[in-house]
PDB file of C-alpha atoms in Angstrom:
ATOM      1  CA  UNK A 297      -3.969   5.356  16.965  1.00  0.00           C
ATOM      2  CA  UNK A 298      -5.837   2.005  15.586  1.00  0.00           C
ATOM      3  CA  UNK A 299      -4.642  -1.240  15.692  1.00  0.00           C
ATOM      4  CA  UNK A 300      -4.088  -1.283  11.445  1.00  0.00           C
ATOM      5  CA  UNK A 301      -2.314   2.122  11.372  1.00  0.00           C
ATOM      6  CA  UNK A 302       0.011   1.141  13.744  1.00  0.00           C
ATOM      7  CA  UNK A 303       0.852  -2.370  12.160  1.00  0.00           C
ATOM      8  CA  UNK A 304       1.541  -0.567   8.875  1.00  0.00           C
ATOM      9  CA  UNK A 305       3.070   2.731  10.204  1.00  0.00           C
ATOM     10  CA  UNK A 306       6.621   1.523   9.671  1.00  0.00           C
ATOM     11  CA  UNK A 307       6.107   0.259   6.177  1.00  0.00           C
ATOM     12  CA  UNK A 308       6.365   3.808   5.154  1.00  0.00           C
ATOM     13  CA  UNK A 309       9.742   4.620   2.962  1.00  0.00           C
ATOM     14  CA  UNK A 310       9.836   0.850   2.732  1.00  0.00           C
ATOM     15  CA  UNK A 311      10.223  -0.600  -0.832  1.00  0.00           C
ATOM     16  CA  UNK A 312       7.891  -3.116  -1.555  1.00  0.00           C
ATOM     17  CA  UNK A 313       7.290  -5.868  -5.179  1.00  0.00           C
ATOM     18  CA  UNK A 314       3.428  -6.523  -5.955  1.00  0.00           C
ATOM     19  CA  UNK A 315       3.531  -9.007  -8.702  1.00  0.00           C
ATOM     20  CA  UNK A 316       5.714  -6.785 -11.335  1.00  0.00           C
ATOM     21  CA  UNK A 317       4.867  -3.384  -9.718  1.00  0.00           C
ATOM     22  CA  UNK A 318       7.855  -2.375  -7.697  1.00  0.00           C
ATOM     23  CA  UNK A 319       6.698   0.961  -5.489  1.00  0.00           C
ATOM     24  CA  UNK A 320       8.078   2.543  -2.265  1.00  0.00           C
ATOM     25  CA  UNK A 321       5.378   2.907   0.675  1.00  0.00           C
ATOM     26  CA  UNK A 322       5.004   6.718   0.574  1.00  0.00           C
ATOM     27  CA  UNK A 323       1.566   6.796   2.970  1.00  0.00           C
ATOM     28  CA  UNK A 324      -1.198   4.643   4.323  1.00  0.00           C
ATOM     29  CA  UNK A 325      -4.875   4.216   4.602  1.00  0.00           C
ATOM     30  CA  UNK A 326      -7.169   2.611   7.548  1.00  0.00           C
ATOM     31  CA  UNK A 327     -10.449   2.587   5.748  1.00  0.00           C
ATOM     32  CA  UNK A 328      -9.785   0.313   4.017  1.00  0.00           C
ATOM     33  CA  UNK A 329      -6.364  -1.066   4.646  1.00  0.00           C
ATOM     34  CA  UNK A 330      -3.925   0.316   1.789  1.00  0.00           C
ATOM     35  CA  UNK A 331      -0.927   1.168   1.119  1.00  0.00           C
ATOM     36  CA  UNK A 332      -0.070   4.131  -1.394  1.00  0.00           C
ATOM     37  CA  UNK A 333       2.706   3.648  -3.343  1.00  0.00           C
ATOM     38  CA  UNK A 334       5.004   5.482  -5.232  1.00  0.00           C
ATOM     39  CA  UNK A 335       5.896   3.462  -8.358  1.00  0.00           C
ATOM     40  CA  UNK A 336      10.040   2.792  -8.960  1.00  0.00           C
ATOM     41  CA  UNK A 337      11.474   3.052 -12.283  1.00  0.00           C
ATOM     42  CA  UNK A 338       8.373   4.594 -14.462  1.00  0.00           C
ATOM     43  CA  UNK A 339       8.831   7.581 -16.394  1.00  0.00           C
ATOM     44  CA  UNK A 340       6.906  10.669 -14.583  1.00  0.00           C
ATOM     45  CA  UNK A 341       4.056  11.406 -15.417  1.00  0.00           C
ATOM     46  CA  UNK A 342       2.432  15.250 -15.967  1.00  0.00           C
ATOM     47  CA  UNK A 343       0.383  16.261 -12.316  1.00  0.00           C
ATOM     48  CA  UNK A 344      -2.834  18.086 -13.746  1.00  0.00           C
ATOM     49  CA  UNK A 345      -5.151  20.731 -11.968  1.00  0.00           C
ATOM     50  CA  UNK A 346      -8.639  20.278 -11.327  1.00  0.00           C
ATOM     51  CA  UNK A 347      -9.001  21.500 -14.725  1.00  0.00           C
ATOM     52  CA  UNK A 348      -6.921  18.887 -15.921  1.00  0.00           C
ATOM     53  CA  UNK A 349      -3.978  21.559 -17.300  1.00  0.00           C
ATOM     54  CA  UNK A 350      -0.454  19.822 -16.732  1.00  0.00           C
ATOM     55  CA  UNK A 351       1.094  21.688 -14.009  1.00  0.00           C
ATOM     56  CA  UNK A 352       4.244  19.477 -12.924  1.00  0.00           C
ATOM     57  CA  UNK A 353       6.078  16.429 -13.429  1.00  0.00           C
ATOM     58  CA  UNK A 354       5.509  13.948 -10.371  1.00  0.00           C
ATOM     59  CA  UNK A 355       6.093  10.085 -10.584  1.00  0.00           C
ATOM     60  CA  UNK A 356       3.464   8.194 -11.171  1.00  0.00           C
ATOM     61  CA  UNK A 357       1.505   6.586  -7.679  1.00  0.00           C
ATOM     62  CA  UNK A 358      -1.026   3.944  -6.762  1.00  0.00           C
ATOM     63  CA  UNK A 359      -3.284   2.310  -3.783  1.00  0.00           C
ATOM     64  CA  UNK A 360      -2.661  -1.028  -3.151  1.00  0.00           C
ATOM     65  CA  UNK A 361      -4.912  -3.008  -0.929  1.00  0.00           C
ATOM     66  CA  UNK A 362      -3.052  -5.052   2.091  1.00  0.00           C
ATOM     67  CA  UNK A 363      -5.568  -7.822   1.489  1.00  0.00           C
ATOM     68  CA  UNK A 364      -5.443 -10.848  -1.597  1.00  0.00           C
ATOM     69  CA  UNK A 365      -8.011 -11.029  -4.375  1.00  0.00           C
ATOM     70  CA  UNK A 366     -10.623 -12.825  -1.859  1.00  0.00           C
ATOM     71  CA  UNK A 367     -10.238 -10.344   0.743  1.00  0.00           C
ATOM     72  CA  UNK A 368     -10.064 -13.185   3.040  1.00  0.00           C
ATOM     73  CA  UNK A 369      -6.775 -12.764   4.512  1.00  0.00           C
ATOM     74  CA  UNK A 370      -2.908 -10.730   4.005  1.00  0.00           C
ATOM     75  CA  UNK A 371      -1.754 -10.041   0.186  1.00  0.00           C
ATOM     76  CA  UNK A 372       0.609 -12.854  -0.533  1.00  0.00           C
ATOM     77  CA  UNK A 373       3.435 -10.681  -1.741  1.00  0.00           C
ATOM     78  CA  UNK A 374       2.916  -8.619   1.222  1.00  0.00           C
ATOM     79  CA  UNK A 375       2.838 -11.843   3.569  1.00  0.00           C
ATOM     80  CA  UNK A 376       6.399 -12.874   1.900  1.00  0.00           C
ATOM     81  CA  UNK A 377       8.102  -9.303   1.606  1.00  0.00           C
ATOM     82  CA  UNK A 378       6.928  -7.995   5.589  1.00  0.00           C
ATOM     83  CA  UNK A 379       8.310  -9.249   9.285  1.00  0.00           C
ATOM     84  CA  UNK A 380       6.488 -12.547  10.227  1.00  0.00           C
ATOM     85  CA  UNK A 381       5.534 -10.860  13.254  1.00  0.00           C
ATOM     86  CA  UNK A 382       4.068  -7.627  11.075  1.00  0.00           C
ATOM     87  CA  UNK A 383       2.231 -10.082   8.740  1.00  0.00           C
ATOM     88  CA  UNK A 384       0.982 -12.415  10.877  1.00  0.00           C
ATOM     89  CA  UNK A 385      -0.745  -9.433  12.786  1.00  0.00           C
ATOM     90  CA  UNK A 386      -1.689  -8.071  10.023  1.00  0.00           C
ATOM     91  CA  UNK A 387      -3.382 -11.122   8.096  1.00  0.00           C
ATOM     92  CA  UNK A 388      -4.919 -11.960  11.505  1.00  0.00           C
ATOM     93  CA  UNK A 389      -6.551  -8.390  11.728  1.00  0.00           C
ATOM     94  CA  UNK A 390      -7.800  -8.684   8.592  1.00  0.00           C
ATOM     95  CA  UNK A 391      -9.367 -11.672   9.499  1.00  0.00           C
ATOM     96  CA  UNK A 392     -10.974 -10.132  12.508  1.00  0.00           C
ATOM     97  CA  UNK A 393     -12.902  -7.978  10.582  1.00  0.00           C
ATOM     98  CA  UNK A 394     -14.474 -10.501   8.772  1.00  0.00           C
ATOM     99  CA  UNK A 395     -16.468 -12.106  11.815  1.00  0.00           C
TER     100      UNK A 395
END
């Protein structure tokens, strides 16, 4: 397993604030490094088909990126919410990738 999936592996079921957005961690992505989220007190929202007919009621999710707006380094509400240890490895990754 990579270095990035295994720093954000355990941040799955966790519940996490991103400015106003409050989400549980319900999956994660390498390429780039995101985090999908499932939002917490939203109304659901209809699931459509590929033909866009409503089959089910699912609440509603998004992808955040781990990074900040300038891409430079950890998300700052990630960097306050996560383990120092977990977000120092994780800014310091993302920082990696930049060279």
């Amino acid at each position: 397993m990579n270095t990035i999936l295994t720093l954000l592996e355990p941040l799955i079921g966790r519940e996490i604030q991103i400015g106003d957005q409050r989400g549980t961690v319900i999956e994660i992505h390498d390429v780039p490094p995101a985090l999908i989220m499932r939002a917490q007190g939203s109304a659901d929202a209809f699931q459509v088909d590929h033909l866009g007919r409503p089959r089910s009621m699912t609440q509603p999710t998004w992808t955040q990126p781990i990074t900040g707006e300038s891409g430079r380094g950890l998300h700052p509400d990630l960097q306050r919410q996560l383990p120092r240890e977990t977000a120092v490895a994780l800014d310091d990754f993302i920082k990696s990738q930049q060279r």
